């Protein structure tokens, strides 16, 4: 208290001296009323300076005396309002407003203080200026989520390729061809395959004849890769078609279209990696882009995105999407048929009528899992697919990454939806 | 008679002049609009067609939002670098200076846009009221309103000038880009401003000349035109912030594509417009109510007190009336934000800015508490209202419970020691109240209680005389009782069902509250038809404390407006124009909650000090008491002439 | 038996019927001049209000594609 008084005096002595002079002047003139008012004014000034010094000295201190300043200032205005009757309403209102605003300020300061850091540096990737090794590194990031991740099982990036494709020699790859040795194979096997009908797209027996009207077929290895990305249905490697279509239709989505939507430069990076990691020399960036421009009409080329989709957590779905999008983003639709979900017509995994199936599975003597009810069974099957493998379907086909790659909210939506799907009943509403 | 006709002709001419004013900017800009906003060379519309065929030089771009193709007709957004060229500065944070200039301009702008709307409503009430004395009172009140706004109007213009200078001197690159995109719109804006002032002056100075008969209707239609211009002005200004948040009409590099309507009509433009109009009205009501409170507190005579008590009541009622639909407009805006960029929505509600919404929740609670407090105090000016006063303590209890649940946060940032002491992110007991289900229950209980307070206030000095009054009372009691039961039941029920079903529960909860608001006020109105008056409303007999409730409300409105404006603006994070033009100044980061709160408080206090000064100036100018008050004691309901 | 009751109360028709019943009671009360009788008025009010709020809850949830009776049907 004493220090505060001293500090206030040392700060406001000038103003106080002027007021004291006025006081003496009024007093000698016999203006008692005026003198009294100035005395009150001096008192108020002192209080305000005390409030200010308290604020100055204790702002970063532990004592938390700041509200004292607030009360002092408010009290001062009300005290002055008592004596300065012509502006009393203004003083009172001002003091009260100050109290309200300052209290709200205090509340804001009391809450946990989070400062939004500086924005990430503007790393707009300039693919066309990269060396082929840099380009290949970017490609590895897109496919696997990080440099050096290509040898880690389950690593996956925004391209989501490893969901279906194997990339290393001997890695399991039953849903889609293992891409090890692709550049060589493309040249020696694919382009020469009579079913490929090189140069004669109209003779093709596949669902799509050409990537775009007049696009024609690939003539080089790079064009073959580009065509496979932009038009998976133009040629299907034997044994990898959608079940029941006699390999006429591919389960692979068009990579430049949603949900994956890689831009042409990104695709160029991916392709460069495919060559570079086998020690081959990759075609130049311009050539790769040219090969894609042959198969992807300008209107269909996605713009290059900042790495938004692959945020810090690298989730496939964060649970805020409607459930049909979660199924699409998780690529579930490629292998499973899910009633009520558009496009979910896959046949490599069982049809997901879990409202009917799950109770039977739990009671199957072969069931060794821990689920007690439908919801738990679905959760277990998504997160730990090998716990129970439905008869007639291979084990280890379904990736074991969904526990990490889907948020809890997304998993919950999946469970909620699938548990309501019953055989022979209309599908539940999408939420 | 001839003089009368002459007046009519003059007034119609005035009206036509005003409409001319209004159309002038549109007419002058038509040419510019047709030619793609005046960006392209002379007669480009035709020429561009020809060029496209002749040379392949014409570059085309794709609209970032509408996905349409357009001819590139503007420079790309500048890539700024930190330095004196793009970000010249004083030895101070430029962003804070801009923040201050912007906020002050917005406060005054909202005020002068809102007051003419009140004027229009009140003048209209005056014209249609049968009671002559009441009509005169309303008319005088409307005139008082416009008088207040007139001084504020010139201040708005001055602050607008300061704002532009601040932009030009501190953010030249950004402002240059924005004005290159909005060039025609900015000129229309300036012309509209001329139209607005012209109309306002004719409206204000013609008040006495045009107060009777046919001329009054002309005068009233002038207020409509005034408000049309004002609203258009605000919508144009909104198009700029809409563009900054959700750009459209430009390609990825920010090059203008020739369609100015796309630039104006961005994804968030309309939700912002609706939200802003409602917000301005609530805010304007708050300011006028504070003016009335100030005049009440400084009043020397009972007549003055009576007049300003009444004025405060009307302004406050208007403010609260516009406050109630505000959350729905906010909900729409939020939904559009999520639809535009999910990430933006998450930053707002669940990320960096989520704490500010906690403050907002507290403020909403405070607003409703002060409204209730005012209504309870207002019971004091009625004879016969004592019957309700002893129940107020129960309402306080209900309100406080609802408020505490409403502001309980779900998770808090804590130190590890605190975390350990509490045994987790959530408090073992209180954590259960922090979830949305309980909070929705809390706020709905608060609003329903406010409705109940309002109904008690309406009934304060009246005794229903309809034959079915007993049934009516019981029905009303049952309705409110079961409304509370339903709200609380839905809140509790939410704990037992999965999240995706739970989120839907808020809709029936809100519907329950709105049912109370609409059905019960209507029923109350029917019951009070021909009711027995226990005594007149004794205007001016209200306690002084109630005026502080009004001031609290006005301050809280102002603060909340500053807060929500800050949230809206900072959600762009480090973008000047979202995803088009980066902010590369040293102030591209987001401030802490505390700093923002201090800044908002400073802005609020500065605004109030300046506007109190304006009020004070107003009292200096007209020291005399409103004359016509003496003739009649004002009342909500026209009363027999024995009032005085 | 329990199933029957749940089936009945989860059906909006039941609540509409109750609402209609309440309105009928209202008119009957008016005809017989017992509407201002406290007990009778309370009964009529409760019937109408309870039915009304259940209809509100049911339909506003259904509008969003959700089931208000989730817990009871389960």
PDB file of N, CA, C and O in Angstrom, chain B residues 370-395:
ATOM      1  N   UNK B 370     -29.158  -9.735 -17.910  1.00  0.00           N
ATOM      2  CA  UNK B 370     -29.493  -8.319 -17.720  1.00  0.00           C
ATOM      3  C   UNK B 370     -30.877  -7.998 -18.261  1.00  0.00           C
ATOM      4  O   UNK B 370     -31.565  -7.155 -17.694  1.00  0.00           O
ATOM      5  N   UNK B 371     -31.258  -8.669 -19.356  1.00  0.00           N
ATOM      6  CA  UNK B 371     -32.620  -8.439 -19.855  1.00  0.00           C
ATOM      7  C   UNK B 371     -33.647  -8.811 -18.795  1.00  0.00           C
ATOM      8  O   UNK B 371     -34.590  -8.063 -18.517  1.00  0.00           O
ATOM      9  N   UNK B 372     -33.429  -9.988 -18.187  1.00  0.00           N
ATOM     10  CA  UNK B 372     -34.354 -10.413 -17.136  1.00  0.00           C
ATOM     11  C   UNK B 372     -34.369  -9.422 -15.986  1.00  0.00           C
ATOM     12  O   UNK B 372     -35.420  -9.051 -15.484  1.00  0.00           O
ATOM     13  N   UNK B 373     -33.175  -8.977 -15.595  1.00  0.00           N
ATOM     14  CA  UNK B 373     -33.087  -8.064 -14.464  1.00  0.00           C
ATOM     15  C   UNK B 373     -33.858  -6.780 -14.765  1.00  0.00           C
ATOM     16  O   UNK B 373     -34.593  -6.278 -13.930  1.00  0.00           O
ATOM     17  N   UNK B 374     -33.699  -6.295 -16.004  1.00  0.00           N
ATOM     18  CA  UNK B 374     -34.417  -5.075 -16.386  1.00  0.00           C
ATOM     19  C   UNK B 374     -35.925  -5.293 -16.289  1.00  0.00           C
ATOM     20  O   UNK B 374     -36.659  -4.460 -15.761  1.00  0.00           O
ATOM     21  N   UNK B 375     -36.374  -6.434 -16.799  1.00  0.00           N
ATOM     22  CA  UNK B 375     -37.824  -6.682 -16.779  1.00  0.00           C
ATOM     23  C   UNK B 375     -38.341  -6.750 -15.342  1.00  0.00           C
ATOM     24  O   UNK B 375     -39.416  -6.241 -15.040  1.00  0.00           O
ATOM     25  N   UNK B 376     -37.572  -7.368 -14.458  1.00  0.00           N
ATOM     26  CA  UNK B 376     -38.022  -7.454 -13.056  1.00  0.00           C
ATOM     27  C   UNK B 376     -38.073  -6.085 -12.426  1.00  0.00           C
ATOM     28  O   UNK B 376     -38.991  -5.750 -11.690  1.00  0.00           O
ATOM     29  N   UNK B 377     -37.052  -5.262 -12.738  1.00  0.00           N
ATOM     30  CA  UNK B 377     -37.056  -3.909 -12.198  1.00  0.00           C
ATOM     31  C   UNK B 377     -38.242  -3.137 -12.762  1.00  0.00           C
ATOM     32  O   UNK B 377     -38.858  -2.334 -12.065  1.00  0.00           O
ATOM     33  N   UNK B 378     -38.541  -3.412 -14.044  1.00  0.00           N
ATOM     34  CA  UNK B 378     -39.620  -2.683 -14.690  1.00  0.00           C
ATOM     35  C   UNK B 378     -40.972  -3.023 -14.057  1.00  0.00           C
ATOM     36  O   UNK B 378     -41.917  -2.240 -14.153  1.00  0.00           O
ATOM     37  N   UNK B 379     -41.060  -4.176 -13.401  1.00  0.00           N
ATOM     38  CA  UNK B 379     -42.307  -4.498 -12.708  1.00  0.00           C
ATOM     39  C   UNK B 379     -42.597  -3.442 -11.642  1.00  0.00           C
ATOM     40  O   UNK B 379     -43.737  -3.220 -11.269  1.00  0.00           O
ATOM     41  N   UNK B 380     -41.515  -2.790 -11.188  1.00  0.00           N
ATOM     42  CA  UNK B 380     -41.661  -1.821 -10.112  1.00  0.00           C
ATOM     43  C   UNK B 380     -42.444  -0.579 -10.513  1.00  0.00           C
ATOM     44  O   UNK B 380     -42.933   0.148  -9.660  1.00  0.00           O
ATOM     45  N   UNK B 381     -42.565  -0.316 -11.827  1.00  0.00           N
ATOM     46  CA  UNK B 381     -43.294   0.893 -12.189  1.00  0.00           C
ATOM     47  C   UNK B 381     -44.771   0.624 -12.421  1.00  0.00           C
ATOM     48  O   UNK B 381     -45.477   1.450 -12.967  1.00  0.00           O
ATOM     49  N   UNK B 382     -45.201  -0.575 -12.016  1.00  0.00           N
ATOM     50  CA  UNK B 382     -46.610  -0.886 -12.217  1.00  0.00           C
ATOM     51  C   UNK B 382     -47.252  -1.201 -10.877  1.00  0.00           C
ATOM     52  O   UNK B 382     -46.656  -1.901 -10.062  1.00  0.00           O
ATOM     53  N   UNK B 383     -48.435  -0.718 -10.695  1.00  0.00           N
ATOM     54  CA  UNK B 383     -49.154  -1.092  -9.493  1.00  0.00           C
ATOM     55  C   UNK B 383     -49.775  -2.467  -9.747  1.00  0.00           C
ATOM     56  O   UNK B 383     -50.305  -2.717 -10.819  1.00  0.00           O
ATOM     57  N   UNK B 384     -49.691  -3.326  -8.804  1.00  0.00           N
ATOM     58  CA  UNK B 384     -50.298  -4.648  -8.973  1.00  0.00           C
ATOM     59  C   UNK B 384     -49.305  -5.711  -9.380  1.00  0.00           C
ATOM     60  O   UNK B 384     -49.630  -6.888  -9.466  1.00  0.00           O
ATOM     61  N   UNK B 385     -48.062  -5.298  -9.625  1.00  0.00           N
ATOM     62  CA  UNK B 385     -47.081  -6.283 -10.065  1.00  0.00           C
ATOM     63  C   UNK B 385     -46.440  -7.006  -8.880  1.00  0.00           C
ATOM     64  O   UNK B 385     -45.645  -7.914  -9.074  1.00  0.00           O
ATOM     65  N   UNK B 386     -46.829  -6.581  -7.669  1.00  0.00           N
ATOM     66  CA  UNK B 386     -46.190  -7.178  -6.489  1.00  0.00           C
ATOM     67  C   UNK B 386     -46.405  -8.683  -6.460  1.00  0.00           C
ATOM     68  O   UNK B 386     -45.582  -9.425  -5.935  1.00  0.00           O
ATOM     69  N   UNK B 387     -47.542  -9.113  -7.059  1.00  0.00           N
ATOM     70  CA  UNK B 387     -47.887 -10.529  -6.963  1.00  0.00           C
ATOM     71  C   UNK B 387     -46.804 -11.418  -7.576  1.00  0.00           C
ATOM     72  O   UNK B 387     -46.665 -12.574  -7.209  1.00  0.00           O
ATOM     73  N   UNK B 388     -46.038 -10.861  -8.513  1.00  0.00           N
ATOM     74  CA  UNK B 388     -45.012 -11.683  -9.149  1.00  0.00           C
ATOM     75  C   UNK B 388     -43.663 -11.582  -8.461  1.00  0.00           C
ATOM     76  O   UNK B 388     -42.807 -12.429  -8.632  1.00  0.00           O
ATOM     77  N   UNK B 389     -43.482 -10.492  -7.705  1.00  0.00           N
ATOM     78  CA  UNK B 389     -42.119 -10.229  -7.257  1.00  0.00           C
ATOM     79  C   UNK B 389     -41.566 -11.293  -6.333  1.00  0.00           C
ATOM     80  O   UNK B 389     -40.368 -11.543  -6.322  1.00  0.00           O
ATOM     81  N   UNK B 390     -42.462 -11.924  -5.561  1.00  0.00           N
ATOM     82  CA  UNK B 390     -41.905 -12.914  -4.637  1.00  0.00           C
ATOM     83  C   UNK B 390     -41.469 -14.188  -5.362  1.00  0.00           C
ATOM     84  O   UNK B 390     -40.784 -15.014  -4.792  1.00  0.00           O
ATOM     85  N   UNK B 391     -41.873 -14.356  -6.616  1.00  0.00           N
ATOM     86  CA  UNK B 391     -41.435 -15.552  -7.351  1.00  0.00           C
ATOM     87  C   UNK B 391     -40.103 -15.337  -8.066  1.00  0.00           C
ATOM     88  O   UNK B 391     -39.536 -16.259  -8.599  1.00  0.00           O
ATOM     89  N   UNK B 392     -39.679 -14.058  -8.089  1.00  0.00           N
ATOM     90  CA  UNK B 392     -38.482 -13.761  -8.881  1.00  0.00           C
ATOM     91  C   UNK B 392     -37.278 -14.550  -8.393  1.00  0.00           C
ATOM     92  O   UNK B 392     -36.447 -14.994  -9.181  1.00  0.00           O
ATOM     93  N   UNK B 393     -37.213 -14.776  -7.085  1.00  0.00           N
ATOM     94  CA  UNK B 393     -36.040 -15.492  -6.565  1.00  0.00           C
ATOM     95  C   UNK B 393     -35.924 -16.887  -7.181  1.00  0.00           C
ATOM     96  O   UNK B 393     -34.812 -17.367  -7.406  1.00  0.00           O
ATOM     97  N   UNK B 394     -37.066 -17.503  -7.482  1.00  0.00           N
ATOM     98  CA  UNK B 394     -36.979 -18.838  -8.103  1.00  0.00           C
ATOM     99  C   UNK B 394     -36.456 -18.724  -9.533  1.00  0.00           C
ATOM    100  O   UNK B 394     -35.694 -19.564  -9.995  1.00  0.00           O
ATOM    101  N   UNK B 395     -36.905 -17.657 -10.206  1.00  0.00           N
ATOM    102  CA  UNK B 395     -36.394 -17.444 -11.556  1.00  0.00           C
ATOM    103  C   UNK B 395     -34.888 -17.235 -11.523  1.00  0.00           C
ATOM    104  O   UNK B 395     -34.149 -17.749 -12.364  1.00  0.00           O
TER     105      UNK B 395
END
